[in-house]
PDB file of C-alpha atoms in Angstrom:
ATOM      1  CA  ASN O 165      16.838  -5.542   0.692  1.00  0.00           C
ATOM      2  CA  GLY O 166      19.266  -2.665   0.550  1.00  0.00           C
ATOM      3  CA  PRO O 167      21.506  -1.430  -2.239  1.00  0.00           C
ATOM      4  CA  VAL O 168      23.929  -3.873  -3.793  1.00  0.00           C
ATOM      5  CA  PRO O 169      27.553  -2.762  -3.389  1.00  0.00           C
ATOM      6  CA  PRO O 170      29.713  -2.261  -6.464  1.00  0.00           C
ATOM      7  CA  CYS O 171      31.853  -5.271  -5.558  1.00  0.00           C
ATOM      8  CA  SER O 172      31.643  -7.981  -2.942  1.00  0.00           C
ATOM      9  CA  PRO O 173      35.107  -9.481  -2.552  1.00  0.00           C
ATOM     10  CA  GLY O 174      35.637 -12.716  -0.642  1.00  0.00           C
ATOM     11  CA  HIS O 175      38.379 -13.786   1.684  1.00  0.00           C
ATOM     12  CA  ARG O 176      40.685 -14.495  -1.248  1.00  0.00           C
ATOM     13  CA  SER O 177      40.645 -10.841  -2.362  1.00  0.00           C
ATOM     14  CA  GLY O 178      44.022  -9.212  -2.657  1.00  0.00           C
ATOM     15  CA  GLY O 179      46.473  -7.554  -4.978  1.00  0.00           C
ATOM     16  CA  GLN O 180      45.728  -4.966  -7.619  1.00  0.00           C
ATOM     17  CA  SER O 181      42.951  -5.565 -10.109  1.00  0.00           C
ATOM     18  CA  SER O 182      40.602  -3.750 -12.405  1.00  0.00           C
ATOM     19  CA  GLY O 183      37.546  -4.633 -14.419  1.00  0.00           C
ATOM     20  CA  LEU O 184      34.044  -3.793 -15.468  1.00  0.00           C
ATOM     21  CA  LEU O 185      31.244  -4.776 -13.109  1.00  0.00           C
ATOM     22  CA  ARG O 186      28.839  -6.510 -15.409  1.00  0.00           C
ATOM     23  CA  ASN O 187      26.022  -6.814 -12.911  1.00  0.00           C
ATOM     24  CA  SER O 188      24.194  -3.594 -12.165  1.00  0.00           C
ATOM     25  CA  SER O 189      22.698  -2.744  -8.785  1.00  0.00           C
ATOM     26  CA  ARG O 190      19.108  -1.866  -8.008  1.00  0.00           C
ATOM     27  CA  MET O 191      18.018   0.021  -4.907  1.00  0.00           C
ATOM     28  CA  PRO O 192      14.266  -0.127  -4.337  1.00  0.00           C
ATOM     29  CA  ARG O 193      12.817   2.031  -1.600  1.00  0.00           C
ATOM     30  CA  ARG O 194       9.153   2.681  -1.037  1.00  0.00           C
ATOM     31  CA  GLY O 195       7.216   4.499   1.652  1.00  0.00           C
ATOM     32  CA  SER O 196       3.869   6.136   2.136  1.00  0.00           C
ATOM     33  CA  THR O 197       2.042   8.389   4.567  1.00  0.00           C
ATOM     34  CA  SER O 198      -1.594   9.327   4.912  1.00  0.00           C
ATOM     35  CA  ARG O 199      -3.676  11.886   6.760  1.00  0.00           C
ATOM     36  CA  THR O 200      -7.390  11.830   7.525  1.00  0.00           C
ATOM     37  CA  GLY O 201      -9.449  14.311   9.502  1.00  0.00           C
ATOM     38  CA  ARG O 202     -12.243  16.910   9.698  1.00  0.00           C
ATOM     39  CA  ILE O 203     -11.996  20.583   8.774  1.00  0.00           C
ATOM     40  CA  ALA O 204      -8.226  20.770   8.929  1.00  0.00           C
ATOM     41  CA  ASP O 205      -5.865  23.342   7.509  1.00  0.00           C
ATOM     42  CA  MET O 206      -3.008  22.417   5.224  1.00  0.00           C
ATOM     43  CA  ILE O 207      -0.658  25.350   4.841  1.00  0.00           C
ATOM     44  CA  ASP O 208       1.927  25.416   2.050  1.00  0.00           C
ATOM     45  CA  SER O 209       4.888  27.768   2.163  1.00  0.00           C
ATOM     46  CA  GLY O 210       4.003  29.487  -1.111  1.00  0.00           C
ATOM     47  CA  THR O 211       0.220  29.547  -1.132  1.00  0.00           C
ATOM     48  CA  THR O 212      -2.532  29.066   1.404  1.00  0.00           C
ATOM     49  CA  ILE O 213      -4.023  25.588   1.342  1.00  0.00           C
ATOM     50  CA  VAL O 214      -7.153  25.319   3.451  1.00  0.00           C
ATOM     51  CA  PHE O 215      -9.630  22.503   3.875  1.00  0.00           C
ATOM     52  CA  GLY O 216     -12.423  23.986   5.975  1.00  0.00           C
ATOM     53  CA  GLU O 217     -15.298  26.401   6.262  1.00  0.00           C
ATOM     54  CA  ASP O 218     -12.964  29.345   6.897  1.00  0.00           C
ATOM     55  CA  PHE O 219     -11.480  29.327   3.377  1.00  0.00           C
ATOM     56  CA  LEU O 220     -13.053  32.651   2.405  1.00  0.00           C
ATOM     57  CA  ASP O 221     -11.425  34.303   5.388  1.00  0.00           C
ATOM     58  CA  PHE O 222      -8.095  33.684   3.666  1.00  0.00           C
ATOM     59  CA  GLN O 223      -9.286  34.336   0.085  1.00  0.00           C
ATOM     60  CA  PRO O 224     -11.943  37.099   0.293  1.00  0.00           C
ATOM     61  CA  ASP O 225     -11.728  37.909  -3.420  1.00  0.00           C
ATOM     62  CA  TYR O 226     -13.324  34.657  -4.517  1.00  0.00           C
ATOM     63  CA  PRO O 227     -17.112  34.567  -4.956  1.00  0.00           C
ATOM     64  CA  ASP O 228     -19.161  33.193  -2.106  1.00  0.00           C
ATOM     65  CA  ASP O 229     -20.461  30.255  -4.123  1.00  0.00           C
ATOM     66  CA  TRP O 230     -16.927  29.055  -4.963  1.00  0.00           C
ATOM     67  CA  ASN O 231     -16.662  26.387  -2.268  1.00  0.00           C
ATOM     68  CA  LEU O 232     -14.054  24.348  -4.082  1.00  0.00           C
ATOM     69  CA  LEU O 233     -11.846  23.567  -1.132  1.00  0.00           C
ATOM     70  CA  PHE O 234     -14.556  23.379   1.509  1.00  0.00           C
ATOM     71  CA  ALA O 235     -14.412  19.900   2.987  1.00  0.00           C
ATOM     72  CA  GLU O 236     -16.230  18.389   5.932  1.00  0.00           C
ATOM     73  CA  ASP O 237     -13.669  15.588   5.889  1.00  0.00           C
ATOM     74  CA  PHE O 238     -10.678  14.762   3.746  1.00  0.00           C
ATOM     75  CA  GLN O 239      -7.990  12.160   3.158  1.00  0.00           C
ATOM     76  CA  ALA O 240      -4.446  12.826   1.949  1.00  0.00           C
ATOM     77  CA  HIS O 241      -2.138  10.010   0.886  1.00  0.00           C
ATOM     78  CA  ASN O 242       1.519  10.436   0.002  1.00  0.00           C
ATOM     79  CA  THR O 243       3.619   7.659  -1.600  1.00  0.00           C
ATOM     80  CA  VAL O 244       7.322   7.728  -2.510  1.00  0.00           C
ATOM     81  CA  ASP O 245       9.056   5.141  -4.701  1.00  0.00           C
ATOM     82  CA  THR O 246      12.773   5.191  -5.589  1.00  0.00           C
ATOM     83  CA  TRP O 247      15.011   2.827  -7.508  1.00  0.00           C
ATOM     84  CA  GLY O 248      18.223   2.935  -9.473  1.00  0.00           C
ATOM     85  CA  VAL O 249      20.688   1.047 -11.634  1.00  0.00           C
ATOM     86  CA  GLU O 250      24.418   1.543 -12.223  1.00  0.00           C
ATOM     87  CA  LEU O 251      27.393   0.068 -14.071  1.00  0.00           C
ATOM     88  CA  ASN O 252      30.872   0.669 -12.674  1.00  0.00           C
ATOM     89  CA  TYR O 253      34.485   0.179 -13.746  1.00  0.00           C
ATOM     90  CA  LEU O 254      36.601  -0.767 -10.717  1.00  0.00           C
ATOM     91  CA  ARG O 255      40.283  -0.652  -9.785  1.00  0.00           C
ATOM     92  CA  ARG O 256      41.549  -2.306  -6.611  1.00  0.00           C
ATOM     93  CA  SER O 257      44.744  -1.335  -4.791  1.00  0.00           C
ATOM     94  CA  HIS O 258      47.487  -3.510  -3.340  1.00  0.00           C
ATOM     95  CA  PRO O 259      46.971  -4.446   0.327  1.00  0.00           C
ATOM     96  CA  LEU O 260      47.577  -1.463   2.583  1.00  0.00           C
ATOM     97  CA  HIS O 261      50.421  -1.369   5.095  1.00  0.00           C
ATOM     98  CA  ARG O 262      47.993  -1.686   8.030  1.00  0.00           C
ATOM     99  CA  GLY O 263      45.644  -4.065   6.287  1.00  0.00           C
ATOM    100  CA  GLY O 264      42.651  -3.657   4.067  1.00  0.00           C
ATOM    101  CA  LEU O 265      42.107  -2.753   0.436  1.00  0.00           C
ATOM    102  CA  ILE O 266      40.864   0.350  -1.378  1.00  0.00           C
ATOM    103  CA  GLU O 267      38.663   0.285  -4.456  1.00  0.00           C
ATOM    104  CA  LEU O 268      38.136   3.205  -6.801  1.00  0.00           C
ATOM    105  CA  PHE O 269      35.178   2.887  -9.150  1.00  0.00           C
ATOM    106  CA  GLY O 270      33.099   4.976 -11.498  1.00  0.00           C
ATOM    107  CA  GLY O 271      30.565   4.775 -14.276  1.00  0.00           C
ATOM    108  CA  PRO O 272      27.048   5.738 -15.386  1.00  0.00           C
ATOM    109  CA  ARG O 273      24.211   5.677 -12.892  1.00  0.00           C
ATOM    110  CA  TYR O 274      20.462   6.230 -13.110  1.00  0.00           C
ATOM    111  CA  ILE O 275      18.210   7.079 -10.155  1.00  0.00           C
ATOM    112  CA  GLU O 276      14.460   7.574 -10.236  1.00  0.00           C
ATOM    113  CA  PHE O 277      12.547   9.315  -7.433  1.00  0.00           C
ATOM    114  CA  ASP O 278       8.752   9.287  -7.854  1.00  0.00           C
ATOM    115  CA  GLU O 279       6.082  10.664  -5.557  1.00  0.00           C
ATOM    116  CA  GLU O 280       2.284  10.525  -5.658  1.00  0.00           C
ATOM    117  CA  PHE O 281       0.003  12.850  -3.684  1.00  0.00           C
ATOM    118  CA  TYR O 282      -3.662  11.850  -3.643  1.00  0.00           C
ATOM    119  CA  VAL O 283      -6.344  13.949  -1.945  1.00  0.00           C
ATOM    120  CA  ILE O 284     -10.028  13.209  -1.355  1.00  0.00           C
ATOM    121  CA  ALA O 285     -11.953  16.261  -0.096  1.00  0.00           C
ATOM    122  CA  ASN O 286     -15.686  15.562  -0.168  1.00  0.00           C
ATOM    123  CA  ARG O 287     -18.443  17.797   1.125  1.00  0.00           C
ATOM    124  CA  LEU O 288     -22.012  16.552   1.339  1.00  0.00           C
ATOM    125  CA  SER O 289     -22.664  14.851  -2.025  1.00  0.00           C
ATOM    126  CA  LEU O 290     -19.948  16.742  -3.907  1.00  0.00           C
ATOM    127  CA  ASP O 291     -17.133  14.530  -5.202  1.00  0.00           C
ATOM    128  CA  ARG O 292     -13.679  16.125  -5.121  1.00  0.00           C
ATOM    129  CA  HIS O 293     -10.402  14.320  -5.563  1.00  0.00           C
ATOM    130  CA  TRP O 294      -7.098  14.866  -7.349  1.00  0.00           C
ATOM    131  CA  LEU O 295      -3.874  12.942  -7.896  1.00  0.00           C
ATOM    132  CA  THR O 296      -0.558  14.719  -8.447  1.00  0.00           C
ATOM    133  CA  GLU O 297       2.509  12.815  -9.624  1.00  0.00           C
ATOM    134  CA  ALA O 298       6.112  14.057  -9.739  1.00  0.00           C
ATOM    135  CA  GLU O 299       8.871  12.044 -11.387  1.00  0.00           C
ATOM    136  CA  ASN O 300      12.618  12.698 -11.130  1.00  0.00           C
ATOM    137  CA  HIS O 301      14.809  10.943 -13.699  1.00  0.00           C
ATOM    138  CA  ILE O 302      18.445  11.491 -12.689  1.00  0.00           C
ATOM    139  CA  PHE O 303      21.242  10.282 -14.959  1.00  0.00           C
ATOM    140  CA  GLY O 304      24.941  11.037 -14.863  1.00  0.00           C
ATOM    141  CA  LEU O 305      28.429   9.805 -14.064  1.00  0.00           C
ATOM    142  CA  GLN O 306      29.423   8.832 -10.543  1.00  0.00           C
ATOM    143  CA  LEU O 307      32.712   8.327  -8.718  1.00  0.00           C
ATOM    144  CA  GLY O 308      33.133   6.171  -5.656  1.00  0.00           C
ATOM    145  CA  LEU O 309      35.720   5.079  -3.117  1.00  0.00           C
ATOM    146  CA  ARG O 310      35.498   1.967  -0.956  1.00  0.00           C
ATOM    147  CA  TRP O 311      37.673   0.579   1.854  1.00  0.00           C
ATOM    148  CA  PHE O 312      37.257  -2.954   3.196  1.00  0.00           C
ATOM    149  CA  ARG O 313      39.160  -5.342   5.407  1.00  0.00           C
ATOM    150  CA  GLN O 314      38.850  -9.039   6.238  1.00  0.00           C
ATOM    151  CA  TRP O 315      39.226 -10.600   9.709  1.00  0.00           C
ATOM    152  CA  GLY O 316      38.743 -14.327   9.383  1.00  0.00           C
ATOM    153  CA  ARG O 317      35.117 -14.783   8.330  1.00  0.00           C
ATOM    154  CA  TRP O 318      34.216 -11.155   9.083  1.00  0.00           C
ATOM    155  CA  GLN O 319      34.556  -8.275   6.637  1.00  0.00           C
ATOM    156  CA  ALA O 320      33.945  -4.555   7.288  1.00  0.00           C
ATOM    157  CA  SER O 321      33.636  -1.882   4.615  1.00  0.00           C
ATOM    158  CA  VAL O 322      32.963   1.845   4.245  1.00  0.00           C
ATOM    159  CA  GLU O 323      32.289   3.628   0.976  1.00  0.00           C
ATOM    160  CA  GLY O 324      31.159   6.928  -0.482  1.00  0.00           C
ATOM    161  CA  ARG O 325      29.780   7.942  -3.877  1.00  0.00           C
ATOM    162  CA  TYR O 326      29.125  11.196  -5.701  1.00  0.00           C
ATOM    163  CA  LEU O 327      26.871  11.569  -8.740  1.00  0.00           C
ATOM    164  CA  ALA O 328      26.551  14.681 -10.901  1.00  0.00           C
ATOM    165  CA  GLY O 329      23.192  14.118 -12.539  1.00  0.00           C
ATOM    166  CA  TYR O 330      20.919  15.722 -15.096  1.00  0.00           C
ATOM    167  CA  ASN O 331      17.379  15.577 -13.684  1.00  0.00           C
ATOM    168  CA  THR O 332      14.425  15.425 -16.079  1.00  0.00           C
ATOM    169  CA  GLN O 333      11.228  16.059 -14.121  1.00  0.00           C
ATOM    170  CA  ASN O 334       7.677  15.185 -15.186  1.00  0.00           C
ATOM    171  CA  PHE O 335       4.534  16.428 -13.461  1.00  0.00           C
ATOM    172  CA  HIS O 336       1.076  15.009 -14.049  1.00  0.00           C
ATOM    173  CA  GLN O 337      -2.156  15.903 -12.326  1.00  0.00           C
ATOM    174  CA  VAL O 338      -5.629  14.473 -12.840  1.00  0.00           C
ATOM    175  CA  GLY O 339      -8.781  14.889 -10.788  1.00  0.00           C
ATOM    176  CA  ASN O 340     -12.398  15.807 -10.468  1.00  0.00           C
ATOM    177  CA  ILE O 341     -13.783  18.886  -8.755  1.00  0.00           C
ATOM    178  CA  ALA O 342     -17.402  19.325  -7.785  1.00  0.00           C
ATOM    179  CA  VAL O 343     -18.538  22.918  -7.243  1.00  0.00           C
ATOM    180  CA  SER O 344     -21.882  24.440  -6.454  1.00  0.00           C
ATOM    181  CA  ASP O 345     -23.401  26.420  -9.321  1.00  0.00           C
ATOM    182  CA  GLY O 346     -26.458  28.226  -8.029  1.00  0.00           C
ATOM    183  CA  GLY O 347     -27.217  25.440  -5.597  1.00  0.00           C
ATOM    184  CA  ILE O 348     -26.972  22.765  -8.323  1.00  0.00           C
ATOM    185  CA  PRO O 349     -23.928  20.483  -8.010  1.00  0.00           C
ATOM    186  CA  ALA O 350     -21.672  20.637 -11.074  1.00  0.00           C
ATOM    187  CA  LYS O 351     -18.633  18.544 -11.811  1.00  0.00           C
ATOM    188  CA  GLY O 352     -15.493  19.360 -13.722  1.00  0.00           C
ATOM    189  CA  SER O 353     -12.557  17.095 -14.555  1.00  0.00           C
ATOM    190  CA  PHE O 354      -9.043  18.307 -15.247  1.00  0.00           C
ATOM    191  CA  ASN O 355      -5.772  16.875 -16.533  1.00  0.00           C
ATOM    192  CA  PHE O 356      -2.510  18.859 -16.406  1.00  0.00           C
ATOM    193  CA  THR O 357       1.055  18.027 -17.430  1.00  0.00           C
ATOM    194  CA  ARG O 358       4.268  20.022 -16.967  1.00  0.00           C
ATOM    195  CA  PHE O 359       7.971  19.371 -17.526  1.00  0.00           C
ATOM    196  CA  ASN O 360      11.090  20.741 -15.884  1.00  0.00           C
ATOM    197  CA  ASP O 361      14.862  20.229 -16.043  1.00  0.00           C
ATOM    198  CA  ALA O 362      17.310  20.562 -13.165  1.00  0.00           C
ATOM    199  CA  TYR O 363      20.819  19.653 -12.073  1.00  0.00           C
ATOM    200  CA  SER O 364      20.959  17.299  -9.071  1.00  0.00           C
ATOM    201  CA  ASN O 365      23.889  16.374  -6.865  1.00  0.00           C
ATOM    202  CA  VAL O 366      23.713  12.941  -5.246  1.00  0.00           C
ATOM    203  CA  VAL O 367      25.899  11.861  -2.312  1.00  0.00           C
ATOM    204  CA  GLU O 368      25.699   8.345  -0.903  1.00  0.00           C
ATOM    205  CA  LEU O 369      27.444   6.829   2.142  1.00  0.00           C
ATOM    206  CA  ARG O 370      27.474   3.168   3.131  1.00  0.00           C
ATOM    207  CA  ALA O 371      28.838   1.227   6.115  1.00  0.00           C
ATOM    208  CA  GLU O 372      28.595  -2.546   6.043  1.00  0.00           C
ATOM    209  CA  LEU O 373      29.533  -5.664   7.974  1.00  0.00           C
ATOM    210  CA  LYS O 374      29.618  -9.122   6.367  1.00  0.00           C
ATOM    211  CA  TYR O 375      29.948 -12.645   7.688  1.00  0.00           C
ATOM    212  CA  GLN O 376      31.193 -15.388   5.391  1.00  0.00           C
ATOM    213  CA  LEU O 377      28.921 -18.445   5.448  1.00  0.00           C
ATOM    214  CA  THR O 378      30.630 -20.390   2.636  1.00  0.00           C
ATOM    215  CA  ASP O 379      33.384 -19.729   0.094  1.00  0.00           C
ATOM    216  CA  ALA O 380      30.896 -17.830  -2.088  1.00  0.00           C
ATOM    217  CA  LEU O 381      28.058 -16.802   0.257  1.00  0.00           C
ATOM    218  CA  PHE O 382      28.015 -13.859   2.690  1.00  0.00           C
ATOM    219  CA  PHE O 383      25.427 -12.473   5.090  1.00  0.00           C
ATOM    220  CA  LYS O 384      25.546  -8.674   5.254  1.00  0.00           C
ATOM    221  CA  PHE O 385      24.158  -5.959   7.519  1.00  0.00           C
ATOM    222  CA  GLY O 386      24.703  -2.231   7.103  1.00  0.00           C
ATOM    223  CA  TRP O 387      23.520   1.360   6.883  1.00  0.00           C
ATOM    224  CA  THR O 388      22.961   3.491   3.779  1.00  0.00           C
ATOM    225  CA  GLY O 389      22.391   7.247   3.540  1.00  0.00           C
ATOM    226  CA  LEU O 390      21.453   9.035   0.295  1.00  0.00           C
ATOM    227  CA  TRP O 391      21.192  12.830  -0.154  1.00  0.00           C
ATOM    228  CA  MET O 392      19.896  14.516  -3.318  1.00  0.00           C
ATOM    229  CA  ASN O 393      19.125  18.159  -4.114  1.00  0.00           C
ATOM    230  CA  HIS O 394      16.812  19.890  -6.617  1.00  0.00           C
ATOM    231  CA  ILE O 395      14.194  17.153  -6.270  1.00  0.00           C
ATOM    232  CA  ALA O 396      10.550  17.740  -7.241  1.00  0.00           C
ATOM    233  CA  ARG O 397       7.942  16.518  -4.720  1.00  0.00           C
ATOM    234  CA  SER O 398       4.326  16.242  -5.780  1.00  0.00           C
ATOM    235  CA  SER O 399       2.831  17.401  -2.462  1.00  0.00           C
ATOM    236  CA  ASN O 400       4.799  20.669  -2.634  1.00  0.00           C
ATOM    237  CA  ASN O 401       4.018  21.369  -6.287  1.00  0.00           C
ATOM    238  CA  VAL O 402       0.245  21.790  -6.049  1.00  0.00           C
ATOM    239  CA  THR O 403      -1.384  25.222  -6.204  1.00  0.00           C
ATOM    240  CA  TYR O 404      -4.861  25.892  -4.872  1.00  0.00           C
ATOM    241  CA  ASP O 405      -5.438  29.400  -6.220  1.00  0.00           C
ATOM    242  CA  ASP O 406      -6.608  28.732  -9.784  1.00  0.00           C
ATOM    243  CA  PRO O 407     -10.026  30.465 -10.135  1.00  0.00           C
ATOM    244  CA  TYR O 408     -11.224  27.972 -12.761  1.00  0.00           C
ATOM    245  CA  ASN O 409     -10.264  24.553 -11.501  1.00  0.00           C
ATOM    246  CA  GLY O 410      -8.950  25.425  -8.065  1.00  0.00           C
ATOM    247  CA  VAL O 411      -6.111  22.890  -8.271  1.00  0.00           C
ATOM    248  CA  ASN O 412      -3.122  23.083 -10.588  1.00  0.00           C
ATOM    249  CA  ILE O 413       0.594  22.281 -10.856  1.00  0.00           C
ATOM    250  CA  ARG O 414       2.929  24.894  -9.444  1.00  0.00           C
ATOM    251  CA  TYR O 415       5.000  26.884 -11.934  1.00  0.00           C
ATOM    252  CA  PRO O 416       7.890  27.376 -11.677  1.00  0.00           C
ATOM    253  CA  ALA O 417       8.479  24.065  -9.912  1.00  0.00           C
ATOM    254  CA  HIS O 418       9.352  23.997  -6.223  1.00  0.00           C
ATOM    255  CA  LEU O 419      12.548  21.941  -5.715  1.00  0.00           C
ATOM    256  CA  GLU O 420      14.035  20.738  -2.448  1.00  0.00           C
ATOM    257  CA  ASP O 421      16.631  18.499  -0.812  1.00  0.00           C
ATOM    258  CA  VAL O 422      15.844  14.868  -0.004  1.00  0.00           C
ATOM    259  CA  LEU O 423      17.612  12.653   2.550  1.00  0.00           C
ATOM    260  CA  LEU O 424      17.016   8.897   2.622  1.00  0.00           C
ATOM    261  CA  ASN O 425      18.685   6.632   5.160  1.00  0.00           C
ATOM    262  CA  GLY O 426      18.108   3.270   6.755  1.00  0.00           C
ATOM    263  CA  PHE O 427      19.507  -0.115   7.688  1.00  0.00           C
ATOM    264  CA  ASN O 428      19.700  -3.010   5.257  1.00  0.00           C
ATOM    265  CA  PHE O 429      20.555  -6.694   5.322  1.00  0.00           C
ATOM    266  CA  GLY O 430      20.717  -9.573   2.883  1.00  0.00           C
ATOM    267  CA  LEU O 431      22.821 -12.276   1.253  1.00  0.00           C
ATOM    268  CA  VAL O 432      25.712 -11.700  -1.171  1.00  0.00           C
ATOM    269  CA  PHE O 433      26.879 -14.393  -3.587  1.00  0.00           C
ATOM    270  CA  ASN O 434      30.355 -14.169  -5.174  1.00  0.00           C
ATOM    271  CA  ARG O 435      31.178 -16.290  -8.184  1.00  0.00           C
TER     272      ARG O 435
END
């Protein structure tokens, strides 16, 4: 199911109106990727990330027995989960000269963008794994503009939204590293937490087509695109150059742009 629009007018819509949308909208999105292989290199833009026997060629200053990131095989899993809720006040225009209506709306909106990056990098009997989590909590006021028009049972709409949000970011990392200490395997666990604040712009575009099944029930199909900046991603906020634990959270945080887009469909019920 895709995002719920701020208002879903039926074929009786018309005239000028205003009001508070009492029902909030929720936009769940979830996706994941994984990577598995043998002696592969993972190169990060800021630091060198190497899984393989040639690690010391890149980091010659580390002692020979520090084989933290040596891995005969590894697995890397990346999961992203986003959702949001909003409450809008809406004003609707009179019918336009060439047909259709325009809605102007605004109100508070909250968006959460979470990512998990889990790595398993074992070598012989040494157990090495770590999980890095990055959370983006974006809250602010948004403004939106929507145009829609009805042709019989069909309704088409286009809308855009802008959110100026304050982004509170939480980082958490937990794992276990097995290193070789004089030929005797030794294990060490770690648990790190960091916090960061940023300002995030959010722009959302929607295009939608609806078909009226009954007086109150619509079937909808559309496209949604969502762009956000200054977003923290867990996979890009891991450092591998700590001489004690080998894995840590990057500081200062690495922030980037995120673009989400896709098609959605569902049913809309108007009271």
